[in-house]
Amino acid sequence: MKNRISLNGEWLLKYVDYGSGERFGLHAEESTKGWLTATVPGDVHLDMMAAGKINDPFYGLESDHCIWMEEKDWWYRTIFSAADLLAAEAIHNRIFLQFHGLDTFAKIYLNGEVIAQHCNMFVPLKVDITDFLIQGENDLRVCLGSPAYSPVIHRDSNIARTPPQRLCSRKAQACYGWDIAPRLVTIGIWRPVEILICDALEIVFPCVRTNWISESQAEVELEFTLES
């Protein structure tokens, strides 16, 4: 790893009906009309509260008035410069985009093109964007699909009373309602986002195993993968 560049901070946010974002051109439109200010890392409920669009869902029964939010697709967008990333002296580097937490059904766009998809709230997403970058400003957008209509495996309803969207989603279960919490299905870029500048040759997935150990000595085995 040579360097990290944070993409945390102020982004833009917009919601649309499920599956309609590309039809409306949200993956590439230049206008920012109708887009709200969002904070990354964060959650769309916090951004909507900050914009005065919803009340605090943890007050009284206000969470009931937020159920509509789980039925929408939520789009994030930001701009970052790649001038230094693509400098001549950095030509042998590989450049990665890393999302440490996407909640949950995500499609990633860079300069209008889909570069990755993800559907696990708990597992980071790392994408090699070296060949997708352009000189100057780059447009990064993330569509977080509605959890209510998520493309999960729909099981026989006789197996369990739990709705399949909840049963099969790699997502925090308490947000669907619990004895300690109301139903408030979270959506957002909930952990940091950064650009990683790496050498073309990189050590990944290191694993250390202890073969045997005594009071004064130990034998360990190191296993790792080289990516080139």
mmCIF file with all atom_site columns, C-alpha atoms in Angstrom:
data_model
loop_
_atom_site.group_PDB
_atom_site.id
_atom_site.type_symbol
_atom_site.label_atom_id
_atom_site.label_alt_id
_atom_site.label_comp_id
_atom_site.label_asym_id
_atom_site.label_entity_id
_atom_site.label_seq_id
_atom_site.pdbx_PDB_ins_code
_atom_site.Cartn_x
_atom_site.Cartn_y
_atom_site.Cartn_z
_atom_site.occupancy
_atom_site.B_iso_or_equiv
_atom_site.pdbx_formal_charge
_atom_site.auth_seq_id
_atom_site.auth_comp_id
_atom_site.auth_asym_id
_atom_site.auth_atom_id
_atom_site.pdbx_PDB_model_num
ATOM 1   C CA . MET A 1 1   ? 0.000   0.000   0.000   1.00 0.00 ? 1   MET A CA 1
ATOM 2   C CA . LYS A 1 2   ? 1.460   3.350   -1.033  1.00 0.00 ? 2   LYS A CA 1
ATOM 3   C CA . ASN A 1 3   ? -1.281  5.806   -0.122  1.00 0.00 ? 3   ASN A CA 1
ATOM 4   C CA . ARG A 1 4   ? -4.908  6.201   0.924   1.00 0.00 ? 4   ARG A CA 1
ATOM 5   C CA . ILE A 1 5   ? -7.232  8.996   -0.185  1.00 0.00 ? 5   ILE A CA 1
ATOM 6   C CA . SER A 1 6   ? -10.445 9.430   1.779   1.00 0.00 ? 6   SER A CA 1
ATOM 7   C CA . LEU A 1 7   ? -13.720 10.016  -0.058  1.00 0.00 ? 7   LEU A CA 1
ATOM 8   C CA . ASN A 1 8   ? -15.621 10.553  3.182   1.00 0.00 ? 8   ASN A CA 1
ATOM 9   C CA . GLY A 1 9   ? -17.576 13.730  3.745   1.00 0.00 ? 9   GLY A CA 1
ATOM 10  C CA . GLU A 1 10  ? -20.255 15.514  1.744   1.00 0.00 ? 10  GLU A CA 1
ATOM 11  C CA . TRP A 1 11  ? -21.947 13.634  -1.109  1.00 0.00 ? 11  TRP A CA 1
ATOM 12  C CA . LEU A 1 12  ? -25.281 14.164  -2.869  1.00 0.00 ? 12  LEU A CA 1
ATOM 13  C CA . LEU A 1 13  ? -28.358 11.968  -2.399  1.00 0.00 ? 13  LEU A CA 1
ATOM 14  C CA . LYS A 1 14  ? -31.587 11.315  -4.288  1.00 0.00 ? 14  LYS A CA 1
ATOM 15  C CA . TYR A 1 15  ? -34.335 8.689   -4.117  1.00 0.00 ? 15  TYR A CA 1
ATOM 16  C CA . VAL A 1 16  ? -36.532 7.245   -6.864  1.00 0.00 ? 16  VAL A CA 1
ATOM 17  C CA . ASP A 1 17  ? -38.937 4.357   -7.308  1.00 0.00 ? 17  ASP A CA 1
ATOM 18  C CA . TYR A 1 18  ? -37.372 0.918   -7.378  1.00 0.00 ? 18  TYR A CA 1
ATOM 19  C CA . GLY A 1 19  ? -35.513 0.137   -10.602 1.00 0.00 ? 19  GLY A CA 1
ATOM 20  C CA . SER A 1 20  ? -36.181 3.511   -12.252 1.00 0.00 ? 20  SER A CA 1
ATOM 21  C CA . GLY A 1 21  ? -32.879 5.299   -11.650 1.00 0.00 ? 21  GLY A CA 1
ATOM 22  C CA . GLU A 1 22  ? -31.137 4.470   -14.916 1.00 0.00 ? 22  GLU A CA 1
ATOM 23  C CA . ARG A 1 23  ? -34.313 5.210   -16.862 1.00 0.00 ? 23  ARG A CA 1
ATOM 24  C CA . PHE A 1 24  ? -34.272 8.687   -15.328 1.00 0.00 ? 24  PHE A CA 1
ATOM 25  C CA . GLY A 1 25  ? -30.538 8.993   -16.073 1.00 0.00 ? 25  GLY A CA 1
ATOM 26  C CA . LEU A 1 26  ? -29.375 9.210   -12.470 1.00 0.00 ? 26  LEU A CA 1
ATOM 27  C CA . HIS A 1 27  ? -26.229 7.247   -13.319 1.00 0.00 ? 27  HIS A CA 1
ATOM 28  C CA . ALA A 1 28  ? -24.967 10.004  -15.624 1.00 0.00 ? 28  ALA A CA 1
ATOM 29  C CA . GLU A 1 29  ? -27.018 13.219  -15.346 1.00 0.00 ? 29  GLU A CA 1
ATOM 30  C CA . GLU A 1 30  ? -24.992 16.381  -14.793 1.00 0.00 ? 30  GLU A CA 1
ATOM 31  C CA . SER A 1 31  ? -27.676 18.437  -13.082 1.00 0.00 ? 31  SER A CA 1
ATOM 32  C CA . THR A 1 32  ? -27.767 18.420  -9.282  1.00 0.00 ? 32  THR A CA 1
ATOM 33  C CA . LYS A 1 33  ? -31.339 19.711  -9.129  1.00 0.00 ? 33  LYS A CA 1
ATOM 34  C CA . GLY A 1 34  ? -33.387 17.720  -6.647  1.00 0.00 ? 34  GLY A CA 1
ATOM 35  C CA . TRP A 1 35  ? -30.339 16.155  -5.004  1.00 0.00 ? 35  TRP A CA 1
ATOM 36  C CA . LEU A 1 36  ? -29.947 16.521  -1.221  1.00 0.00 ? 36  LEU A CA 1
ATOM 37  C CA . THR A 1 37  ? -26.757 16.891  0.761   1.00 0.00 ? 37  THR A CA 1
ATOM 38  C CA . ALA A 1 38  ? -25.622 13.608  2.327   1.00 0.00 ? 38  ALA A CA 1
ATOM 39  C CA . THR A 1 39  ? -22.878 12.607  4.724   1.00 0.00 ? 39  THR A CA 1
ATOM 40  C CA . VAL A 1 40  ? -20.659 9.556   4.128   1.00 0.00 ? 40  VAL A CA 1
ATOM 41  C CA . PRO A 1 41  ? -20.339 7.426   6.203   1.00 0.00 ? 41  PRO A CA 1
ATOM 42  C CA . GLY A 1 42  ? -23.981 7.650   7.129   1.00 0.00 ? 42  GLY A CA 1
ATOM 43  C CA . ASP A 1 43  ? -27.557 6.528   6.570   1.00 0.00 ? 43  ASP A CA 1
ATOM 44  C CA . VAL A 1 44  ? -30.336 7.980   4.449   1.00 0.00 ? 44  VAL A CA 1
ATOM 45  C CA . HIS A 1 45  ? -32.582 8.489   7.483   1.00 0.00 ? 45  HIS A CA 1
ATOM 46  C CA . LEU A 1 46  ? -29.988 10.794  9.047   1.00 0.00 ? 46  LEU A CA 1
ATOM 47  C CA . ASP A 1 47  ? -29.646 12.755  5.797   1.00 0.00 ? 47  ASP A CA 1
ATOM 48  C CA . MET A 1 48  ? -33.416 13.084  5.420   1.00 0.00 ? 48  MET A CA 1
ATOM 49  C CA . MET A 1 49  ? -33.664 14.297  9.016   1.00 0.00 ? 49  MET A CA 1
ATOM 50  C CA . ALA A 1 50  ? -30.905 16.859  8.389   1.00 0.00 ? 50  ALA A CA 1
ATOM 51  C CA . ALA A 1 51  ? -32.797 18.085  5.310   1.00 0.00 ? 51  ALA A CA 1
ATOM 52  C CA . GLY A 1 52  ? -36.027 18.413  7.294   1.00 0.00 ? 52  GLY A CA 1
ATOM 53  C CA . LYS A 1 53  ? -37.776 15.753  5.190   1.00 0.00 ? 53  LYS A CA 1
ATOM 54  C CA . ILE A 1 54  ? -38.620 13.384  8.068   1.00 0.00 ? 54  ILE A CA 1
ATOM 55  C CA . ASN A 1 55  ? -38.914 13.649  11.831  1.00 0.00 ? 55  ASN A CA 1
ATOM 56  C CA . ASP A 1 56  ? -36.767 11.732  14.289  1.00 0.00 ? 56  ASP A CA 1
ATOM 57  C CA . PRO A 1 57  ? -37.936 8.119   13.728  1.00 0.00 ? 57  PRO A CA 1
ATOM 58  C CA . PHE A 1 58  ? -37.063 7.180   17.319  1.00 0.00 ? 58  PHE A CA 1
ATOM 59  C CA . TYR A 1 59  ? -39.631 9.596   18.716  1.00 0.00 ? 59  TYR A CA 1
ATOM 60  C CA . GLY A 1 60  ? -43.070 8.163   19.394  1.00 0.00 ? 60  GLY A CA 1
ATOM 61  C CA . LEU A 1 61  ? -44.417 6.296   16.377  1.00 0.00 ? 61  LEU A CA 1
ATOM 62  C CA . GLU A 1 62  ? -42.515 8.353   13.807  1.00 0.00 ? 62  GLU A CA 1
ATOM 63  C CA . SER A 1 63  ? -40.784 5.199   12.511  1.00 0.00 ? 63  SER A CA 1
ATOM 64  C CA . ASP A 1 64  ? -44.135 4.185   10.994  1.00 0.00 ? 64  ASP A CA 1
ATOM 65  C CA . HIS A 1 65  ? -43.894 7.235   8.733   1.00 0.00 ? 65  HIS A CA 1
ATOM 66  C CA . CYS A 1 66  ? -40.505 6.084   7.416   1.00 0.00 ? 66  CYS A CA 1
ATOM 67  C CA . ILE A 1 67  ? -41.552 2.695   6.050   1.00 0.00 ? 67  ILE A CA 1
ATOM 68  C CA . TRP A 1 68  ? -41.909 4.199   2.558   1.00 0.00 ? 68  TRP A CA 1
ATOM 69  C CA . MET A 1 69  ? -38.150 4.804   2.513   1.00 0.00 ? 69  MET A CA 1
ATOM 70  C CA . GLU A 1 70  ? -37.338 1.101   2.345   1.00 0.00 ? 70  GLU A CA 1
ATOM 71  C CA . GLU A 1 71  ? -39.361 0.849   -0.867  1.00 0.00 ? 71  GLU A CA 1
ATOM 72  C CA . LYS A 1 72  ? -37.180 3.377   -2.739  1.00 0.00 ? 72  LYS A CA 1
ATOM 73  C CA . ASP A 1 73  ? -33.804 3.207   -4.464  1.00 0.00 ? 73  ASP A CA 1
ATOM 74  C CA . TRP A 1 74  ? -31.267 5.640   -3.016  1.00 0.00 ? 74  TRP A CA 1
ATOM 75  C CA . TRP A 1 75  ? -28.560 7.193   -5.181  1.00 0.00 ? 75  TRP A CA 1
ATOM 76  C CA . TYR A 1 76  ? -25.340 8.737   -3.911  1.00 0.00 ? 76  TYR A CA 1
ATOM 77  C CA . ARG A 1 77  ? -22.910 10.771  -6.020  1.00 0.00 ? 77  ARG A CA 1
ATOM 78  C CA . THR A 1 78  ? -19.592 12.578  -5.604  1.00 0.00 ? 78  THR A CA 1
ATOM 79  C CA . ILE A 1 79  ? -16.722 13.920  -7.718  1.00 0.00 ? 79  ILE A CA 1
ATOM 80  C CA . PHE A 1 80  ? -13.006 13.284  -7.205  1.00 0.00 ? 80  PHE A CA 1
ATOM 81  C CA . SER A 1 81  ? -9.908  14.257  -9.181  1.00 0.00 ? 81  SER A CA 1
ATOM 82  C CA . ALA A 1 82  ? -7.607  11.649  -10.724 1.00 0.00 ? 82  ALA A CA 1
ATOM 83  C CA . ALA A 1 83  ? -4.869  14.029  -11.923 1.00 0.00 ? 83  ALA A CA 1
ATOM 84  C CA . ASP A 1 84  ? -2.340  12.922  -9.313  1.00 0.00 ? 84  ASP A CA 1
ATOM 85  C CA . LEU A 1 85  ? -3.468  9.298   -9.489  1.00 0.00 ? 85  LEU A CA 1
ATOM 86  C CA . LEU A 1 86  ? -2.663  9.104   -13.205 1.00 0.00 ? 86  LEU A CA 1
ATOM 87  C CA . ALA A 1 87  ? 0.627   11.008  -13.061 1.00 0.00 ? 87  ALA A CA 1
ATOM 88  C CA . ALA A 1 88  ? 3.493   9.613   -15.136 1.00 0.00 ? 88  ALA A CA 1
ATOM 89  C CA . GLU A 1 89  ? 5.493   8.558   -12.077 1.00 0.00 ? 89  GLU A CA 1
ATOM 90  C CA . ALA A 1 90  ? 2.529   6.498   -10.852 1.00 0.00 ? 90  ALA A CA 1
ATOM 91  C CA . ILE A 1 91  ? 2.063   4.566   -14.092 1.00 0.00 ? 91  ILE A CA 1
ATOM 92  C CA . HIS A 1 92  ? 2.990   1.214   -12.534 1.00 0.00 ? 92  HIS A CA 1
ATOM 93  C CA . ASN A 1 93  ? 0.553   1.593   -9.623  1.00 0.00 ? 93  ASN A CA 1
ATOM 94  C CA . ARG A 1 94  ? -2.841  -0.039  -9.354  1.00 0.00 ? 94  ARG A CA 1
ATOM 95  C CA . ILE A 1 95  ? -5.675  2.113   -8.044  1.00 0.00 ? 95  ILE A CA 1
ATOM 96  C CA . PHE A 1 96  ? -8.529  0.602   -6.045  1.00 0.00 ? 96  PHE A CA 1
ATOM 97  C CA . LEU A 1 97  ? -11.827 1.953   -4.782  1.00 0.00 ? 97  LEU A CA 1
ATOM 98  C CA . GLN A 1 98  ? -12.751 0.468   -1.420  1.00 0.00 ? 98  GLN A CA 1
ATOM 99  C CA . PHE A 1 99  ? -16.133 0.656   0.287   1.00 0.00 ? 99  PHE A CA 1
ATOM 100 C CA . HIS A 1 100 ? -15.812 -0.604  3.842   1.00 0.00 ? 100 HIS A CA 1
ATOM 101 C CA . GLY A 1 101 ? -19.582 -0.896  4.257   1.00 0.00 ? 101 GLY A CA 1
ATOM 102 C CA . LEU A 1 102 ? -22.476 -0.716  1.771   1.00 0.00 ? 102 LEU A CA 1
ATOM 103 C CA . ASP A 1 103 ? -25.996 -1.205  3.105   1.00 0.00 ? 103 ASP A CA 1
ATOM 104 C CA . THR A 1 104 ? -26.881 -3.262  1.151   1.00 0.00 ? 104 THR A CA 1
ATOM 105 C CA . PHE A 1 105 ? -27.867 -3.945  -2.490  1.00 0.00 ? 105 PHE A CA 1
ATOM 106 C CA . ALA A 1 106 ? -25.360 -1.779  -4.310  1.00 0.00 ? 106 ALA A CA 1
ATOM 107 C CA . LYS A 1 107 ? -24.469 -1.010  -7.903  1.00 0.00 ? 107 LYS A CA 1
ATOM 108 C CA . ILE A 1 108 ? -21.375 1.140   -8.442  1.00 0.00 ? 108 ILE A CA 1
ATOM 109 C CA . TYR A 1 109 ? -20.995 3.536   -11.377 1.00 0.00 ? 109 TYR A CA 1
ATOM 110 C CA . LEU A 1 110 ? -17.829 5.382   -12.404 1.00 0.00 ? 110 LEU A CA 1
ATOM 111 C CA . ASN A 1 111 ? -18.174 7.982   -15.145 1.00 0.00 ? 111 ASN A CA 1
ATOM 112 C CA . GLY A 1 112 ? -21.509 6.508   -16.138 1.00 0.00 ? 112 GLY A CA 1
ATOM 113 C CA . GLU A 1 113 ? -20.381 2.879   -16.370 1.00 0.00 ? 113 GLU A CA 1
ATOM 114 C CA . VAL A 1 114 ? -21.208 0.033   -14.004 1.00 0.00 ? 114 VAL A CA 1
ATOM 115 C CA . ILE A 1 115 ? -17.970 -1.220  -12.450 1.00 0.00 ? 115 ILE A CA 1
ATOM 116 C CA . ALA A 1 116 ? -19.239 -3.442  -9.615  1.00 0.00 ? 116 ALA A CA 1
ATOM 117 C CA . GLN A 1 117 ? -22.211 -4.836  -7.721  1.00 0.00 ? 117 GLN A CA 1
ATOM 118 C CA . HIS A 1 118 ? -22.433 -5.892  -4.094  1.00 0.00 ? 118 HIS A CA 1
ATOM 119 C CA . CYS A 1 119 ? -25.058 -7.318  -1.724  1.00 0.00 ? 119 CYS A CA 1
ATOM 120 C CA . ASN A 1 120 ? -23.478 -7.782  1.696   1.00 0.00 ? 120 ASN A CA 1
ATOM 121 C CA . MET A 1 121 ? -23.649 -5.142  4.407   1.00 0.00 ? 121 MET A CA 1
ATOM 122 C CA . PHE A 1 122 ? -20.851 -6.698  6.444   1.00 0.00 ? 122 PHE A CA 1
ATOM 123 C CA . VAL A 1 123 ? -18.192 -7.380  3.787   1.00 0.00 ? 123 VAL A CA 1
ATOM 124 C CA . PRO A 1 124 ? -16.106 -4.592  2.192   1.00 0.00 ? 124 PRO A CA 1
ATOM 125 C CA . LEU A 1 125 ? -16.046 -4.094  -1.575  1.00 0.00 ? 125 LEU A CA 1
ATOM 126 C CA . LYS A 1 126 ? -12.702 -3.461  -3.284  1.00 0.00 ? 126 LYS A CA 1
ATOM 127 C CA . VAL A 1 127 ? -12.662 -2.637  -7.001  1.00 0.00 ? 127 VAL A CA 1
ATOM 128 C CA . ASP A 1 128 ? -9.693  -2.056  -9.317  1.00 0.00 ? 128 ASP A CA 1
ATOM 129 C CA . ILE A 1 129 ? -10.553 1.239   -11.049 1.00 0.00 ? 129 ILE A CA 1
ATOM 130 C CA . THR A 1 130 ? -7.197  1.867   -12.729 1.00 0.00 ? 130 THR A CA 1
ATOM 131 C CA . ASP A 1 131 ? -8.542  1.370   -16.237 1.00 0.00 ? 131 ASP A CA 1
ATOM 132 C CA . PHE A 1 132 ? -11.801 3.258   -15.598 1.00 0.00 ? 132 PHE A CA 1
ATOM 133 C CA . LEU A 1 133 ? -10.281 6.560   -14.474 1.00 0.00 ? 133 LEU A CA 1
ATOM 134 C CA . ILE A 1 134 ? -10.078 9.606   -16.712 1.00 0.00 ? 134 ILE A CA 1
ATOM 135 C CA . GLN A 1 135 ? -7.876  12.674  -16.448 1.00 0.00 ? 135 GLN A CA 1
ATOM 136 C CA . GLY A 1 136 ? -9.436  15.400  -14.357 1.00 0.00 ? 136 GLY A CA 1
ATOM 137 C CA . GLU A 1 137 ? -12.710 14.932  -12.499 1.00 0.00 ? 137 GLU A CA 1
ATOM 138 C CA . ASN A 1 138 ? -14.279 11.508  -12.113 1.00 0.00 ? 138 ASN A CA 1
ATOM 139 C CA . ASP A 1 139 ? -17.955 10.992  -11.335 1.00 0.00 ? 139 ASP A CA 1
ATOM 140 C CA . LEU A 1 140 ? -18.690 8.268   -8.766  1.00 0.00 ? 140 LEU A CA 1
ATOM 141 C CA . ARG A 1 141 ? -22.248 7.121   -8.085  1.00 0.00 ? 141 ARG A CA 1
ATOM 142 C CA . VAL A 1 142 ? -23.737 4.387   -5.942  1.00 0.00 ? 142 VAL A CA 1
ATOM 143 C CA . CYS A 1 143 ? -27.268 3.042   -6.281  1.00 0.00 ? 143 CYS A CA 1
ATOM 144 C CA . LEU A 1 144 ? -28.521 1.299   -3.153  1.00 0.00 ? 144 LEU A CA 1
ATOM 145 C CA . GLY A 1 145 ? -31.523 -0.740  -4.213  1.00 0.00 ? 145 GLY A CA 1
ATOM 146 C CA . SER A 1 146 ? -34.696 -1.012  -2.174  1.00 0.00 ? 146 SER A CA 1
ATOM 147 C CA . PRO A 1 147 ? -34.424 -3.702  0.525   1.00 0.00 ? 147 PRO A CA 1
ATOM 148 C CA . ALA A 1 148 ? -38.148 -4.371  0.067   1.00 0.00 ? 148 ALA A CA 1
ATOM 149 C CA . TYR A 1 149 ? -37.653 -5.525  -3.526  1.00 0.00 ? 149 TYR A CA 1
ATOM 150 C CA . SER A 1 150 ? -34.128 -6.849  -3.218  1.00 0.00 ? 150 SER A CA 1
ATOM 151 C CA . PRO A 1 151 ? -32.981 -9.596  -5.626  1.00 0.00 ? 151 PRO A CA 1
ATOM 152 C CA . VAL A 1 152 ? -32.659 -12.218 -2.901  1.00 0.00 ? 152 VAL A CA 1
ATOM 153 C CA . ILE A 1 153 ? -33.593 -15.896 -3.020  1.00 0.00 ? 153 ILE A CA 1
ATOM 154 C CA . HIS A 1 154 ? -37.338 -16.168 -2.407  1.00 0.00 ? 154 HIS A CA 1
ATOM 155 C CA . ARG A 1 155 ? -38.020 -19.292 -0.402  1.00 0.00 ? 155 ARG A CA 1
ATOM 156 C CA . ASP A 1 156 ? -41.256 -21.147 0.152   1.00 0.00 ? 156 ASP A CA 1
ATOM 157 C CA . SER A 1 157 ? -43.354 -19.124 2.585   1.00 0.00 ? 157 SER A CA 1
ATOM 158 C CA . ASN A 1 158 ? -44.209 -22.335 4.432   1.00 0.00 ? 158 ASN A CA 1
ATOM 159 C CA . ILE A 1 159 ? -40.579 -22.727 5.577   1.00 0.00 ? 159 ILE A CA 1
ATOM 160 C CA . ALA A 1 160 ? -40.645 -19.743 7.868   1.00 0.00 ? 160 ALA A CA 1
ATOM 161 C CA . ARG A 1 161 ? -42.884 -16.837 8.777   1.00 0.00 ? 161 ARG A CA 1
ATOM 162 C CA . THR A 1 162 ? -39.954 -14.466 8.257   1.00 0.00 ? 162 THR A CA 1
ATOM 163 C CA . PRO A 1 163 ? -40.264 -12.463 4.995   1.00 0.00 ? 163 PRO A CA 1
ATOM 164 C CA . PRO A 1 164 ? -37.743 -13.707 2.394   1.00 0.00 ? 164 PRO A CA 1
ATOM 165 C CA . GLN A 1 165 ? -36.228 -10.234 1.939   1.00 0.00 ? 165 GLN A CA 1
ATOM 166 C CA . ARG A 1 166 ? -35.149 -10.408 5.560   1.00 0.00 ? 166 ARG A CA 1
ATOM 167 C CA . LEU A 1 167 ? -34.336 -14.106 5.721   1.00 0.00 ? 167 LEU A CA 1
ATOM 168 C CA . CYS A 1 168 ? -31.956 -14.102 2.765   1.00 0.00 ? 168 CYS A CA 1
ATOM 169 C CA . SER A 1 169 ? -30.336 -10.661 3.075   1.00 0.00 ? 169 SER A CA 1
ATOM 170 C CA . ARG A 1 170 ? -26.835 -10.182 4.440   1.00 0.00 ? 170 ARG A CA 1
ATOM 171 C CA . LYS A 1 171 ? -28.060 -7.256  6.470   1.00 0.00 ? 171 LYS A CA 1
ATOM 172 C CA . ALA A 1 172 ? -28.484 -6.286  10.133  1.00 0.00 ? 172 ALA A CA 1
ATOM 173 C CA . GLN A 1 173 ? -31.609 -8.138  11.197  1.00 0.00 ? 173 GLN A CA 1
ATOM 174 C CA . ALA A 1 174 ? -32.634 -5.772  13.993  1.00 0.00 ? 174 ALA A CA 1
ATOM 175 C CA . CYS A 1 175 ? -33.491 -3.042  11.484  1.00 0.00 ? 175 CYS A CA 1
ATOM 176 C CA . TYR A 1 176 ? -36.508 -5.094  10.396  1.00 0.00 ? 176 TYR A CA 1
ATOM 177 C CA . GLY A 1 177 ? -37.955 -4.744  13.888  1.00 0.00 ? 177 GLY A CA 1
ATOM 178 C CA . TRP A 1 178 ? -37.017 -6.347  17.191  1.00 0.00 ? 178 TRP A CA 1
ATOM 179 C CA . ASP A 1 179 ? -38.138 -6.314  20.789  1.00 0.00 ? 179 ASP A CA 1
ATOM 180 C CA . ILE A 1 180 ? -35.501 -3.616  21.363  1.00 0.00 ? 180 ILE A CA 1
ATOM 181 C CA . ALA A 1 181 ? -36.074 -1.566  18.202  1.00 0.00 ? 181 ALA A CA 1
ATOM 182 C CA . PRO A 1 182 ? -38.770 -0.427  15.768  1.00 0.00 ? 182 PRO A CA 1
ATOM 183 C CA . ARG A 1 183 ? -38.805 -1.402  12.105  1.00 0.00 ? 183 ARG A CA 1
ATOM 184 C CA . LEU A 1 184 ? -36.359 1.018   10.505  1.00 0.00 ? 184 LEU A CA 1
ATOM 185 C CA . VAL A 1 185 ? -34.685 -0.624  7.517   1.00 0.00 ? 185 VAL A CA 1
ATOM 186 C CA . THR A 1 186 ? -31.314 1.064   7.178   1.00 0.00 ? 186 THR A CA 1
ATOM 187 C CA . ILE A 1 187 ? -29.863 2.131   3.819   1.00 0.00 ? 187 ILE A CA 1
ATOM 188 C CA . GLY A 1 188 ? -26.607 3.939   3.201   1.00 0.00 ? 188 GLY A CA 1
ATOM 189 C CA . ILE A 1 189 ? -22.856 4.009   2.717   1.00 0.00 ? 189 ILE A CA 1
ATOM 190 C CA . TRP A 1 190 ? -22.394 3.247   6.374   1.00 0.00 ? 190 TRP A CA 1
ATOM 191 C CA . ARG A 1 191 ? -18.628 2.849   6.602   1.00 0.00 ? 191 ARG A CA 1
ATOM 192 C CA . PRO A 1 192 ? -15.698 4.821   5.105   1.00 0.00 ? 192 PRO A CA 1
ATOM 193 C CA . VAL A 1 193 ? -14.898 5.054   1.403   1.00 0.00 ? 193 VAL A CA 1
ATOM 194 C CA . GLU A 1 194 ? -11.343 5.464   0.147   1.00 0.00 ? 194 GLU A CA 1
ATOM 195 C CA . ILE A 1 195 ? -9.053  5.199   -2.832  1.00 0.00 ? 195 ILE A CA 1
ATOM 196 C CA . LEU A 1 196 ? -6.067  2.905   -2.377  1.00 0.00 ? 196 LEU A CA 1
ATOM 197 C CA . ILE A 1 197 ? -2.890  3.388   -4.375  1.00 0.00 ? 197 ILE A CA 1
ATOM 198 C CA . CYS A 1 198 ? -0.989  0.103   -4.464  1.00 0.00 ? 198 CYS A CA 1
ATOM 199 C CA . ASP A 1 199 ? 2.064   -1.414  -6.089  1.00 0.00 ? 199 ASP A CA 1
ATOM 200 C CA . ALA A 1 200 ? 1.392   -3.599  -9.091  1.00 0.00 ? 200 ALA A CA 1
ATOM 201 C CA . LEU A 1 201 ? 2.554   -6.536  -6.958  1.00 0.00 ? 201 LEU A CA 1
ATOM 202 C CA . GLU A 1 202 ? 0.688   -6.864  -3.683  1.00 0.00 ? 202 GLU A CA 1
ATOM 203 C CA . ILE A 1 203 ? 0.573   -9.307  -0.772  1.00 0.00 ? 203 ILE A CA 1
ATOM 204 C CA . VAL A 1 204 ? -3.041  -10.168 0.127   1.00 0.00 ? 204 VAL A CA 1
ATOM 205 C CA . PHE A 1 205 ? -4.915  -12.619 2.372   1.00 0.00 ? 205 PHE A CA 1
ATOM 206 C CA . PRO A 1 206 ? -2.086  -13.289 4.862   1.00 0.00 ? 206 PRO A CA 1
ATOM 207 C CA . CYS A 1 207 ? -2.725  -16.133 7.271   1.00 0.00 ? 207 CYS A CA 1
ATOM 208 C CA . VAL A 1 208 ? -0.524  -17.190 10.213  1.00 0.00 ? 208 VAL A CA 1
ATOM 209 C CA . ARG A 1 209 ? -0.914  -20.666 11.720  1.00 0.00 ? 209 ARG A CA 1
ATOM 210 C CA . THR A 1 210 ? 0.696   -22.015 14.872  1.00 0.00 ? 210 THR A CA 1
ATOM 211 C CA . ASN A 1 211 ? 1.926   -25.559 14.196  1.00 0.00 ? 211 ASN A CA 1
ATOM 212 C CA . TRP A 1 212 ? 3.195   -26.182 17.715  1.00 0.00 ? 212 TRP A CA 1
ATOM 213 C CA . ILE A 1 213 ? 4.110   -24.138 20.761  1.00 0.00 ? 213 ILE A CA 1
ATOM 214 C CA . SER A 1 214 ? 5.980   -24.690 24.045  1.00 0.00 ? 214 SER A CA 1
ATOM 215 C CA . GLU A 1 215 ? 6.978   -22.456 26.938  1.00 0.00 ? 215 GLU A CA 1
ATOM 216 C CA . SER A 1 216 ? 10.059  -21.149 25.092  1.00 0.00 ? 216 SER A CA 1
ATOM 217 C CA . GLN A 1 217 ? 9.557   -21.898 21.397  1.00 0.00 ? 217 GLN A CA 1
ATOM 218 C CA . ALA A 1 218 ? 6.960   -22.023 18.682  1.00 0.00 ? 218 ALA A CA 1
ATOM 219 C CA . GLU A 1 219 ? 6.726   -22.962 15.048  1.00 0.00 ? 219 GLU A CA 1
ATOM 220 C CA . VAL A 1 220 ? 4.452   -20.871 12.878  1.00 0.00 ? 220 VAL A CA 1
ATOM 221 C CA . GLU A 1 221 ? 3.523   -21.086 9.238   1.00 0.00 ? 221 GLU A CA 1
ATOM 222 C CA . LEU A 1 222 ? 2.768   -18.065 7.070   1.00 0.00 ? 222 LEU A CA 1
ATOM 223 C CA . GLU A 1 223 ? 0.557   -18.391 4.005   1.00 0.00 ? 223 GLU A CA 1
ATOM 224 C CA . PHE A 1 224 ? -0.311  -15.534 1.673   1.00 0.00 ? 224 PHE A CA 1
ATOM 225 C CA . THR A 1 225 ? -1.290  -14.717 -1.895  1.00 0.00 ? 225 THR A CA 1
ATOM 226 C CA . LEU A 1 226 ? 0.592   -12.523 -4.355  1.00 0.00 ? 226 LEU A CA 1
ATOM 227 C CA . GLU A 1 227 ? -1.547  -10.464 -6.707  1.00 0.00 ? 227 GLU A CA 1
ATOM 228 C CA . SER A 1 228 ? 0.082   -9.078  -9.820  1.00 0.00 ? 228 SER A CA 1
#
